[in-house]
Short mmCIF file of N, CA and C in Angstrom, two decimals:
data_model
loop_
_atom_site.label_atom_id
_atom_site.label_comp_id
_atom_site.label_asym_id
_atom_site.label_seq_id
_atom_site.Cartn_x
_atom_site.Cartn_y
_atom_site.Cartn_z
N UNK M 539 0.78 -15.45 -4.84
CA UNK M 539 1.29 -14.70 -3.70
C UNK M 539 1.73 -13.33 -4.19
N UNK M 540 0.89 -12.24 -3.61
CA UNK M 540 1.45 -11.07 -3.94
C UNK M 540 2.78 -11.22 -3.64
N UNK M 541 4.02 -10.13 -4.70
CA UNK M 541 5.57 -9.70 -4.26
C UNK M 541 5.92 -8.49 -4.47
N UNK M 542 4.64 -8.05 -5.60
CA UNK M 542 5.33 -6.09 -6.28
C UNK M 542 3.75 -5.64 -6.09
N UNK M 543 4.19 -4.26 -5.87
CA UNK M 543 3.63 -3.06 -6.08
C UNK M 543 3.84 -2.11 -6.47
N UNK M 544 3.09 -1.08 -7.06
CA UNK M 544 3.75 0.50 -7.65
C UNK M 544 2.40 1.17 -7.15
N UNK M 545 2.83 2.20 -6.62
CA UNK M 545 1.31 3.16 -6.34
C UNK M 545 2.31 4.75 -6.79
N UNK M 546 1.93 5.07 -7.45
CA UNK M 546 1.56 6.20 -8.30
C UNK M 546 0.05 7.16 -7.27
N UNK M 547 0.73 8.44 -6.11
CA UNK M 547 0.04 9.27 -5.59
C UNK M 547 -0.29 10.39 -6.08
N UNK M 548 -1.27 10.50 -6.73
CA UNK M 548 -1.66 11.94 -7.15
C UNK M 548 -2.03 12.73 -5.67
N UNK M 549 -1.59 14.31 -5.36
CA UNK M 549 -1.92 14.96 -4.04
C UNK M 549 -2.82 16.02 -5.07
N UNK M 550 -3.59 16.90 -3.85
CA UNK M 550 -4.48 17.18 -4.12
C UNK M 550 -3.66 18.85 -5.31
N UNK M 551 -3.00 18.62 -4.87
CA UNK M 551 -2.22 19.75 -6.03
C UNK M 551 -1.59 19.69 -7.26
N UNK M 552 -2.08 18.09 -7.81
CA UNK M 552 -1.39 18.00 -9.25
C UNK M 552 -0.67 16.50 -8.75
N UNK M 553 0.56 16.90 -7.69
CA UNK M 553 1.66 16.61 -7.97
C UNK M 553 1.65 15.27 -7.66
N UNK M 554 2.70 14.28 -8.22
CA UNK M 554 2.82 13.09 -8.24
C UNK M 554 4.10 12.61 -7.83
N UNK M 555 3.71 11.34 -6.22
CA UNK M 555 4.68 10.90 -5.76
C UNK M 555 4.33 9.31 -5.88
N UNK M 556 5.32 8.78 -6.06
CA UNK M 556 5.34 7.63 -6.33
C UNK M 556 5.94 6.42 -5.14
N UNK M 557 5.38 5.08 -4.71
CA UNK M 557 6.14 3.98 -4.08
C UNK M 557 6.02 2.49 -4.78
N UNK M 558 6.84 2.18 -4.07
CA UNK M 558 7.43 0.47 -5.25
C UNK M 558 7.68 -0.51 -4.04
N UNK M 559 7.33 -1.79 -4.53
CA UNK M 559 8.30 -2.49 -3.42
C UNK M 559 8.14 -4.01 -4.03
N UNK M 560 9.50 -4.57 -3.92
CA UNK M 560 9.52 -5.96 -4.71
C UNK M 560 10.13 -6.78 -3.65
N UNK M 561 9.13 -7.77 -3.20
CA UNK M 561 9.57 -8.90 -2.47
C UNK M 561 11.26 -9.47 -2.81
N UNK M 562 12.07 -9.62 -1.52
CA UNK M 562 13.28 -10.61 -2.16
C UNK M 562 13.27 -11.93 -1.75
N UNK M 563 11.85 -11.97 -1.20
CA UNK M 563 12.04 -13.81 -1.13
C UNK M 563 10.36 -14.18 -1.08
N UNK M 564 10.31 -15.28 -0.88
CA UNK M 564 8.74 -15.76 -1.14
C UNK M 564 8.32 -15.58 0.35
N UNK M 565 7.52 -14.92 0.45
CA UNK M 565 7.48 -14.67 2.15
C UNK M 565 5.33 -14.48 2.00
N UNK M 566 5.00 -14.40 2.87
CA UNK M 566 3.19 -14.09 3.12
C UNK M 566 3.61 -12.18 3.60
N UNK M 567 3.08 -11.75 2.10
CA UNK M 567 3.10 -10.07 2.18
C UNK M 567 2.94 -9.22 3.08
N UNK M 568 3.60 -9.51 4.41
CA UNK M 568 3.18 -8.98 5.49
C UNK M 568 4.11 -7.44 5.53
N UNK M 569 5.14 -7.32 4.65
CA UNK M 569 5.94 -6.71 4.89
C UNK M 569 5.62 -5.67 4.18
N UNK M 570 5.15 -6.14 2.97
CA UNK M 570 4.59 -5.05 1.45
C UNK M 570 3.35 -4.66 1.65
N UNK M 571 2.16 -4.73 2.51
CA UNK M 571 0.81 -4.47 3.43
C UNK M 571 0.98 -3.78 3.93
N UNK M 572 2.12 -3.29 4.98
CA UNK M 572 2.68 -2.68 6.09
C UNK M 572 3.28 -1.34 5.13
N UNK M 573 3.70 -1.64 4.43
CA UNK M 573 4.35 -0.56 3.82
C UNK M 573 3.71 0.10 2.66
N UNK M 574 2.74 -0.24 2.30
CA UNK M 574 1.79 0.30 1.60
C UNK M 574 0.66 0.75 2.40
N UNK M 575 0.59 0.45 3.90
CA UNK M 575 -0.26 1.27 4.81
C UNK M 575 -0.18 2.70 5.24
N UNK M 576 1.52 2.39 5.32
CA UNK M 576 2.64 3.30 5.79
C UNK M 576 2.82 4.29 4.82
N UNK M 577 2.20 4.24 2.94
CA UNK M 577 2.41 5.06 2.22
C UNK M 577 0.86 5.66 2.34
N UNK M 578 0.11 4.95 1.38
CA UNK M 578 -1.08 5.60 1.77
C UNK M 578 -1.59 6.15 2.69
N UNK M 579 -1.63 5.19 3.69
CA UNK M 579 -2.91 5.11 4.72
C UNK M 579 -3.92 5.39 4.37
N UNK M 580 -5.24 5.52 4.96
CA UNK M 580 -6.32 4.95 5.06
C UNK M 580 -7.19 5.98 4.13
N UNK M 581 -6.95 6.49 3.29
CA UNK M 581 -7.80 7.95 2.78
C UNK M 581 -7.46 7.65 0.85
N UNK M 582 -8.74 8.49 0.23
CA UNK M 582 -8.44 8.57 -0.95
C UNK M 582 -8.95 7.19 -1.94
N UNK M 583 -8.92 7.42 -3.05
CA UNK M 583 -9.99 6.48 -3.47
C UNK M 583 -8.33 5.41 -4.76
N UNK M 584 -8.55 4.14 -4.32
CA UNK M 584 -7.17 3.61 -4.79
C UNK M 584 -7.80 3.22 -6.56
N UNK M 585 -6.95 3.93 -7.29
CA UNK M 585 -7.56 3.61 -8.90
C UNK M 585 -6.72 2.55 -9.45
N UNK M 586 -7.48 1.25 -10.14
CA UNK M 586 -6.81 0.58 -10.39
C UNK M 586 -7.18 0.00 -12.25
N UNK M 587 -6.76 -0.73 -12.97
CA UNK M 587 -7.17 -1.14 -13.69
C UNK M 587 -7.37 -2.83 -13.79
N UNK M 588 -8.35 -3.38 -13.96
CA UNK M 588 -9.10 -4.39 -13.67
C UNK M 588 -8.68 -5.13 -12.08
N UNK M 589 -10.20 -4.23 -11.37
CA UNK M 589 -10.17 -4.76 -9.89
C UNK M 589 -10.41 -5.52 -9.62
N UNK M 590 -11.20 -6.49 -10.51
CA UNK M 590 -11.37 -7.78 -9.39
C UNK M 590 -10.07 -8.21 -9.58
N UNK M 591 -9.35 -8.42 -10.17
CA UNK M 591 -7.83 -8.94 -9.99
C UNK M 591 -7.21 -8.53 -9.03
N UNK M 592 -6.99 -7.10 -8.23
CA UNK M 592 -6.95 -6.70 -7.37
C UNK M 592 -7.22 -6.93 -6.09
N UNK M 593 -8.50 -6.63 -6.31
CA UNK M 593 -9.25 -6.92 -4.91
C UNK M 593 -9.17 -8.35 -4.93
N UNK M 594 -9.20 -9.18 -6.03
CA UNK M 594 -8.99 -10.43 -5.18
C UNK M 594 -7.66 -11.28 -4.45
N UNK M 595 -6.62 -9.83 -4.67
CA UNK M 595 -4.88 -10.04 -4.11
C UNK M 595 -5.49 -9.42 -2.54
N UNK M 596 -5.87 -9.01 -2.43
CA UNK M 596 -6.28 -8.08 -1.38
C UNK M 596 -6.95 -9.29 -0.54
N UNK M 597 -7.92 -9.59 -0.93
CA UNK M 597 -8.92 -10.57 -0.79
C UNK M 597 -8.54 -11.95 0.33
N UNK M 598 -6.95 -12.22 -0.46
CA UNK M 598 -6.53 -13.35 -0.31
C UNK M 598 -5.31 -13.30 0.56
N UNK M 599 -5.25 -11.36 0.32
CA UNK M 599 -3.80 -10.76 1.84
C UNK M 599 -4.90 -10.45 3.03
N UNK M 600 -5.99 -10.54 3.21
CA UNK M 600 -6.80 -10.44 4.12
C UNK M 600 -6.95 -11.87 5.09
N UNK M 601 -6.94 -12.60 4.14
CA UNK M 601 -7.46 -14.17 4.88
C UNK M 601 -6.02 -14.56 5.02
N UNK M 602 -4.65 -13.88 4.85
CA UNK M 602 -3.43 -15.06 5.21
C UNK M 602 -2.86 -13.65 6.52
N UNK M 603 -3.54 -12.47 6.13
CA UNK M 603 -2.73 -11.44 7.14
C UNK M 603 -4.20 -10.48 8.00
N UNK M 604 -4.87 -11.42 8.97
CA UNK M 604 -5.93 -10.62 9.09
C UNK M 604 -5.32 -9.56 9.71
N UNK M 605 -4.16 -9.33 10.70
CA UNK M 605 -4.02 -7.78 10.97
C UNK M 605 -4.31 -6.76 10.24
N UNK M 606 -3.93 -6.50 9.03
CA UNK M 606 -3.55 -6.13 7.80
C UNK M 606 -5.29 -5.95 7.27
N UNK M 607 -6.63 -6.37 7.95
CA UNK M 607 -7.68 -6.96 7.30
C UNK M 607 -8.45 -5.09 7.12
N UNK M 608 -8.61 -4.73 7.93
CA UNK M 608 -9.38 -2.93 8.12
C UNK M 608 -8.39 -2.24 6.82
N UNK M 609 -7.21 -2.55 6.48
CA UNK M 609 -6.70 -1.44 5.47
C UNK M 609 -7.06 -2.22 4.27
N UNK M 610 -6.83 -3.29 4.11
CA UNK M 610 -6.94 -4.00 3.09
C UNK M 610 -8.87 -4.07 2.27
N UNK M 611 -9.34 -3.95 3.42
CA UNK M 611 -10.69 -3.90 3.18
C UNK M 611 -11.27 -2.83 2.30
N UNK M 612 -10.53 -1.39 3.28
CA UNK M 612 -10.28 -0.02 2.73
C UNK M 612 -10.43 0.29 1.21
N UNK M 613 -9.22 -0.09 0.99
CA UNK M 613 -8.68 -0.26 -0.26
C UNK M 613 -9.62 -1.45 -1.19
N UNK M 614 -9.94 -2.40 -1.25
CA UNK M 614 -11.35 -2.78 -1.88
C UNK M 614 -12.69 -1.57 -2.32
N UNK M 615 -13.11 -1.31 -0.83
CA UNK M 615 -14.12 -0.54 -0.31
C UNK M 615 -14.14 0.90 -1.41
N UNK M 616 -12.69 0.85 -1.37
CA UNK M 616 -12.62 2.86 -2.42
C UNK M 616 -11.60 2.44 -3.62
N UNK M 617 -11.98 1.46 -4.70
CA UNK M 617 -11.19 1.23 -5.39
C UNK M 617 -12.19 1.54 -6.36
N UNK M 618 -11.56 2.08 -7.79
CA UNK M 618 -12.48 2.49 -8.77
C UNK M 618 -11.29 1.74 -10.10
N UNK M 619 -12.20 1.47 -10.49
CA UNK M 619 -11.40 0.61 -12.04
C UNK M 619 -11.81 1.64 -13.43
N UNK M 620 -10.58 1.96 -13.62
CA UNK M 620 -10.23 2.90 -14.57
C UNK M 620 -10.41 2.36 -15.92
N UNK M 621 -10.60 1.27 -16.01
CA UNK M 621 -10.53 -0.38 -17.17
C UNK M 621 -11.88 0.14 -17.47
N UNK M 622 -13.25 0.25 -16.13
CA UNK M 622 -14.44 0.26 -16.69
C UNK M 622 -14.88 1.34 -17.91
N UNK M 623 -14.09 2.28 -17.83
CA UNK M 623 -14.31 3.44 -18.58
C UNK M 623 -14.35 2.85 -20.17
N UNK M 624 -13.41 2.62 -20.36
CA UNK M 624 -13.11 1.92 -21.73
C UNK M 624 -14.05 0.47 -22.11
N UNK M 625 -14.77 0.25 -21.49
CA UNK M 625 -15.77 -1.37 -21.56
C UNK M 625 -16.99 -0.56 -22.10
N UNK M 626 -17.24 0.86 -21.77
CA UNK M 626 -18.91 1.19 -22.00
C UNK M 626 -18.53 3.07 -22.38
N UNK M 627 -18.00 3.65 -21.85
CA UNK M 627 -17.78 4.68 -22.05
C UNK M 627 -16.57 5.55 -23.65
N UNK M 628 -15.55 4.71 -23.49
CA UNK M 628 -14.65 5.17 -24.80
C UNK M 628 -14.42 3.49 -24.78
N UNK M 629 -14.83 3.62 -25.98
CA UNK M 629 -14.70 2.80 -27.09
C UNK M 629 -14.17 2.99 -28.14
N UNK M 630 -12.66 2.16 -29.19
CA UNK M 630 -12.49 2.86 -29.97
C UNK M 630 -11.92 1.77 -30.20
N UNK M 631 -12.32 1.46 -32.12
CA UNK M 631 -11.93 0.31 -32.90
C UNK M 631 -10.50 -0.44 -32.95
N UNK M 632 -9.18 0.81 -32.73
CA UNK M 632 -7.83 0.53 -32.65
C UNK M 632 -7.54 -0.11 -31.50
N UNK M 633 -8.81 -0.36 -30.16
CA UNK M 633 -8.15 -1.06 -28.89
C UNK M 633 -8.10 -2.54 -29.07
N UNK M 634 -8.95 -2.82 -30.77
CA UNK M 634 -8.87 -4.47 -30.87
C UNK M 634 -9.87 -5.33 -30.22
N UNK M 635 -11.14 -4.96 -29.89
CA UNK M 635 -12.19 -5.26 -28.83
C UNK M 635 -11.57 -5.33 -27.67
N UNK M 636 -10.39 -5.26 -27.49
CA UNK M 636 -10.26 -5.26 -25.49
C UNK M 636 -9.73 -4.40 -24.96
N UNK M 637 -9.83 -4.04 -23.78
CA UNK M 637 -9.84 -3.13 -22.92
C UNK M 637 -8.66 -3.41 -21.80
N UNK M 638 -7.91 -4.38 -22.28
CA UNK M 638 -6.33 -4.49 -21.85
C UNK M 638 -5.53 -3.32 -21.74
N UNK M 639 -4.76 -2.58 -20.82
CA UNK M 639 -4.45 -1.30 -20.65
C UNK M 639 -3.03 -1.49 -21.74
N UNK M 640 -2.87 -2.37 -22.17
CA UNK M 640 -1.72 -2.77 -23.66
C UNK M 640 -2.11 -2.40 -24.69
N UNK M 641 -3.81 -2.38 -25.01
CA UNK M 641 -4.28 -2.02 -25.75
C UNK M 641 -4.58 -0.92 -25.91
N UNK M 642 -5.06 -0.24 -25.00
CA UNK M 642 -5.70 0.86 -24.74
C UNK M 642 -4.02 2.09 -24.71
N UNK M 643 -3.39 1.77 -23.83
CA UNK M 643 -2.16 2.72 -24.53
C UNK M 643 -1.52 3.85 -25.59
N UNK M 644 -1.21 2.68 -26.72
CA UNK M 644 -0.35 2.74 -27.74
C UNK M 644 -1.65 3.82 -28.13
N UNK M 645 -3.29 3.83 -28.48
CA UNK M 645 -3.68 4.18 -29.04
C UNK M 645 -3.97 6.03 -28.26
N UNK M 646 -4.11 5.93 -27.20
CA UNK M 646 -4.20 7.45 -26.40
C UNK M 646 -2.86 7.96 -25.92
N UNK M 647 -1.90 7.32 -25.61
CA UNK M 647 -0.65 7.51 -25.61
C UNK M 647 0.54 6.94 -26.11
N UNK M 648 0.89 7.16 -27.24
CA UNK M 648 1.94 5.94 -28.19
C UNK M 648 3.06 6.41 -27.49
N UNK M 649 3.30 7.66 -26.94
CA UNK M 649 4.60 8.15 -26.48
C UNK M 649 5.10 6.95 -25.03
N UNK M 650 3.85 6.25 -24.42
CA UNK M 650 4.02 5.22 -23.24
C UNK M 650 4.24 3.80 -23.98
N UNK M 651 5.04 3.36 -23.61
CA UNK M 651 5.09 1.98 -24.60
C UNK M 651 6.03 0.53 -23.38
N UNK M 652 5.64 -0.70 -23.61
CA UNK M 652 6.15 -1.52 -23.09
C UNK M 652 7.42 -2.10 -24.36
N UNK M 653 6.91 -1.38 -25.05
CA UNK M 653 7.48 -2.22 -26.33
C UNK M 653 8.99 -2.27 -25.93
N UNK M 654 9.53 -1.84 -25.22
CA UNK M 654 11.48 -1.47 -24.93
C UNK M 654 11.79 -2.42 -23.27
N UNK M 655 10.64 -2.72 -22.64
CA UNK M 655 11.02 -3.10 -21.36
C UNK M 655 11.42 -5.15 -21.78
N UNK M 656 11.94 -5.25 -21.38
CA UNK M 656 12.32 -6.59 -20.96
C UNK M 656 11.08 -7.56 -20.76
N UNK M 657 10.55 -7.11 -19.49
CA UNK M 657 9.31 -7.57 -19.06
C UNK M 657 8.25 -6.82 -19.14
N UNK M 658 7.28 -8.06 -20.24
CA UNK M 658 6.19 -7.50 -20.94
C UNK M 658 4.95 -7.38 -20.69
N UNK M 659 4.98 -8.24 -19.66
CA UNK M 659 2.93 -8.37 -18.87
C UNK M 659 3.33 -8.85 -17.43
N UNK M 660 2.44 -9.05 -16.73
CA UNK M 660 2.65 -10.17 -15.27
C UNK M 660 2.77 -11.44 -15.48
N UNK M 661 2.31 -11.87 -16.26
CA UNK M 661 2.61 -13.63 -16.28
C UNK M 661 4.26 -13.59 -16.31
N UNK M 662 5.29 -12.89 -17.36
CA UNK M 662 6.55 -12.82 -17.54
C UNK M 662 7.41 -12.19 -16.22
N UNK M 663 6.95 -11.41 -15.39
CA UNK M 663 6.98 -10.82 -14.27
C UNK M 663 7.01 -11.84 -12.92
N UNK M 664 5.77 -12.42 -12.90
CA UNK M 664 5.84 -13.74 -12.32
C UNK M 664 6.54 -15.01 -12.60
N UNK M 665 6.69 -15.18 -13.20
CA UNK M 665 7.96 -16.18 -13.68
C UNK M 665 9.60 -15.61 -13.70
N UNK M 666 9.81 -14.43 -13.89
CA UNK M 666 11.08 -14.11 -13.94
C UNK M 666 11.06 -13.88 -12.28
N UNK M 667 10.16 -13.16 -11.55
CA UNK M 667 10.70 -12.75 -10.32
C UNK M 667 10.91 -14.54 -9.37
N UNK M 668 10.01 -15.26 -9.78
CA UNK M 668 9.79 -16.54 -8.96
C UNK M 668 11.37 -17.32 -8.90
N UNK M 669 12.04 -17.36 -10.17
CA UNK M 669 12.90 -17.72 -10.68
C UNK M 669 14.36 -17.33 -9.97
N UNK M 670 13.92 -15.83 -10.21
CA UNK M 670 14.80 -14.91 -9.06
C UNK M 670 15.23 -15.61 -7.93
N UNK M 671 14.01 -15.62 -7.13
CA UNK M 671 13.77 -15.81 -5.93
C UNK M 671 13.86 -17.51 -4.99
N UNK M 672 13.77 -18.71 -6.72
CA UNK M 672 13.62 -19.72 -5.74
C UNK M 672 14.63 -20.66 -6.95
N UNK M 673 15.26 -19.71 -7.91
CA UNK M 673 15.92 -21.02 -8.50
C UNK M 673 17.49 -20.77 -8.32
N UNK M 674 18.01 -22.23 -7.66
CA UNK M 674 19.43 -21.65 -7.00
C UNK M 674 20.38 -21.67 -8.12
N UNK M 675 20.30 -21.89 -9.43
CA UNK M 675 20.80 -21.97 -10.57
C UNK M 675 20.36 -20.52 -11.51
N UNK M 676 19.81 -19.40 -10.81
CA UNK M 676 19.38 -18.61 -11.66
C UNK M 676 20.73 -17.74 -11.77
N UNK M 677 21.15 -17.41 -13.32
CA UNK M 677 22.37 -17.03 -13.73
C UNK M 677 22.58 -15.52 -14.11
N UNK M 678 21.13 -14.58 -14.31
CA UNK M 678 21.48 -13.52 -14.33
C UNK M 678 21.55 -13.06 -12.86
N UNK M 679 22.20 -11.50 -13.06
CA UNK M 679 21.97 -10.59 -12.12
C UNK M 679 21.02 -10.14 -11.70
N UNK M 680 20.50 -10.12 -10.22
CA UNK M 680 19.84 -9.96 -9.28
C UNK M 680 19.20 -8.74 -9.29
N UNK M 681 20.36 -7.51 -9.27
CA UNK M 681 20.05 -6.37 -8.93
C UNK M 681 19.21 -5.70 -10.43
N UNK M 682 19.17 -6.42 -11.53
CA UNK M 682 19.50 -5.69 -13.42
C UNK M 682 17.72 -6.21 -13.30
N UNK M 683 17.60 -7.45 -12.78
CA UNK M 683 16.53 -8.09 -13.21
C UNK M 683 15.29 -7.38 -11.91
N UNK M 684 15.77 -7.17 -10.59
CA UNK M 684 14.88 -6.36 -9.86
C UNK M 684 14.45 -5.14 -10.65
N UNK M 685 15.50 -4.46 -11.51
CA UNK M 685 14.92 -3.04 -11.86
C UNK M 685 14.40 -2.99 -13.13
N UNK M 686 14.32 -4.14 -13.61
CA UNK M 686 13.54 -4.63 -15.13
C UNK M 686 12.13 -4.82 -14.39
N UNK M 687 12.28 -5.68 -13.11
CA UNK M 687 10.71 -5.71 -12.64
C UNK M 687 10.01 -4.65 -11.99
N UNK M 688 11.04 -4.10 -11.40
CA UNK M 688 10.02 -2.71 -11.26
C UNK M 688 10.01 -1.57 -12.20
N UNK M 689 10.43 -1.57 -13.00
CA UNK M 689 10.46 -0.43 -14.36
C UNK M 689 9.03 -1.31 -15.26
N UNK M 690 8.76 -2.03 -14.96
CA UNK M 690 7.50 -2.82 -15.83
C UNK M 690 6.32 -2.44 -14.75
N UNK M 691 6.46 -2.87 -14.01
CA UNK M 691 4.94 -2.59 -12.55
C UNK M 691 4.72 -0.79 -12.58
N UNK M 692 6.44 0.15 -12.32
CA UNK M 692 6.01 1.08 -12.50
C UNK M 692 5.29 1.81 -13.69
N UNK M 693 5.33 1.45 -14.71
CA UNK M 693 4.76 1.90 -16.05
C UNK M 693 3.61 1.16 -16.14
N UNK M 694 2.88 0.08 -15.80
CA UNK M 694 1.43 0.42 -15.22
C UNK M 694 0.84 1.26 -14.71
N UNK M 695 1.46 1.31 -13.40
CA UNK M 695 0.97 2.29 -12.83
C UNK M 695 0.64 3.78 -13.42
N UNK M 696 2.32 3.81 -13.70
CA UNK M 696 2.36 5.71 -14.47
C UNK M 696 1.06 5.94 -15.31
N UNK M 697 1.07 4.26 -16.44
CA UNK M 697 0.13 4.98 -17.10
C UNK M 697 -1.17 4.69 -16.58
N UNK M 698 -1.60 4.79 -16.24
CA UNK M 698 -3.16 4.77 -15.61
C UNK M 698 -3.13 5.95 -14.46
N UNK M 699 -1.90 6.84 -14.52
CA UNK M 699 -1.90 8.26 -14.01
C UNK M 699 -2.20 9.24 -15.18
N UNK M 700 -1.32 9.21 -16.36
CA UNK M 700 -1.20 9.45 -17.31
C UNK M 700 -2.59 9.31 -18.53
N UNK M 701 -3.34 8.20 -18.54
CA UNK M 701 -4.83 7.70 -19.08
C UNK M 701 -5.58 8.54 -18.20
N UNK M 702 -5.73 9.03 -17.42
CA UNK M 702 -6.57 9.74 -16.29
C UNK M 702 -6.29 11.25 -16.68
N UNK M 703 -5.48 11.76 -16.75
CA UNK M 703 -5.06 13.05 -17.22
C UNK M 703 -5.36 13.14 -18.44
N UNK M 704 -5.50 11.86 -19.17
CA UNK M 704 -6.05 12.26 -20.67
C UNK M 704 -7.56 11.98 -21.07
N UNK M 705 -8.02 11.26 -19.80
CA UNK M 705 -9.54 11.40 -19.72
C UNK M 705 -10.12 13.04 -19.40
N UNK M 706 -9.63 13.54 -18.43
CA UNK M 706 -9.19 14.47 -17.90
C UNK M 706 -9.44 15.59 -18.84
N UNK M 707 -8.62 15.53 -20.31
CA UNK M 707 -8.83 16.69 -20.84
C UNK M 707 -9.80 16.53 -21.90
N UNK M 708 -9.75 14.75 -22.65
CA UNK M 708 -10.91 14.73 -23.49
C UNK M 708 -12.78 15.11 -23.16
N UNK M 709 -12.78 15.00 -21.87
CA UNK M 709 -14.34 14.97 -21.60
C UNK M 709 -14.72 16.99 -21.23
#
């Protein structure tokens, strides 16, 4: 069940605005669809790194929220995977054969690092937020652990703003 998002907006002048949104309960994403319609809307090509993972969140907010089905489609329809670049195009021995944006990082930008965040991938993300959200014994703070999860989603995002700007100047 989708719960987070980060979209990282490049406008046509450089500049970069950013939106977030972290579910506070287990709900069918009708709320985080709506509000990611409400940021984007319907224009512009959505860059992601490994889309079928994506598109298949999309995929699966289509068949539980068909209202939601024309934007969601959208966003499939103009999604470009920034991941592919690095599978056939830059290749480089330090990514470790994979093309994990963990990998790919440290080596084009060491100054971006997960290495300091709390939460380290989505599997840990998904389990800490679930936990959050459905265990009535959960003993940390609410508000410390929301901004651990979105300080992790947003630094995906950033960097695959940031990997783009440095494609950007290498080619």
């Amino acid at each position: 069940m989708p719960f987070q998002v980060s979209i990282h907006t490049m406008q046509t002048d450089g500049s970069i605005e950013h939106f977030e949104f972290l579910a506070e309960k287990l709900e069918l994403p009708d709320q985080m669809a709506k509000s990611m319609l409400d940021y984007t809307g319907m224009v512009g090509t959505f860059i992601s790194w490994h889309k079928s993972f994506e598109m298949g969140r999309n995929s699966d907010m289509i068949e539980w929220l068909p209202h939601h089905a024309e934007y969601l489609e959208y966003m499939n329809s103009n999604m470009f995977d920034l991941e592919d670049i690095f599978k056939t195009e830059y290749v480089d021995y330090r990514f470790h054969g994979s093309t994990s944006i963990k990998k790919v990082l440290p080596v084009l930008l060491p100054e971006l690092s997960y290495d300091e965040l709390e939460v380290q991938n989505g599997t840990m993300a998904l389990d800490l937020w679930r936990r959050m959200v459905l265990d009535s014994g959960f003993d940390k703070d609410k508000n410390e652990v929301r901004q651990k999860l979105l300080e992790y989603c947003k630094l995906d995002t950033w960097a695959m703003v940031e990997l783009f700007r440095k494609l950007k100047t290498i080619r």
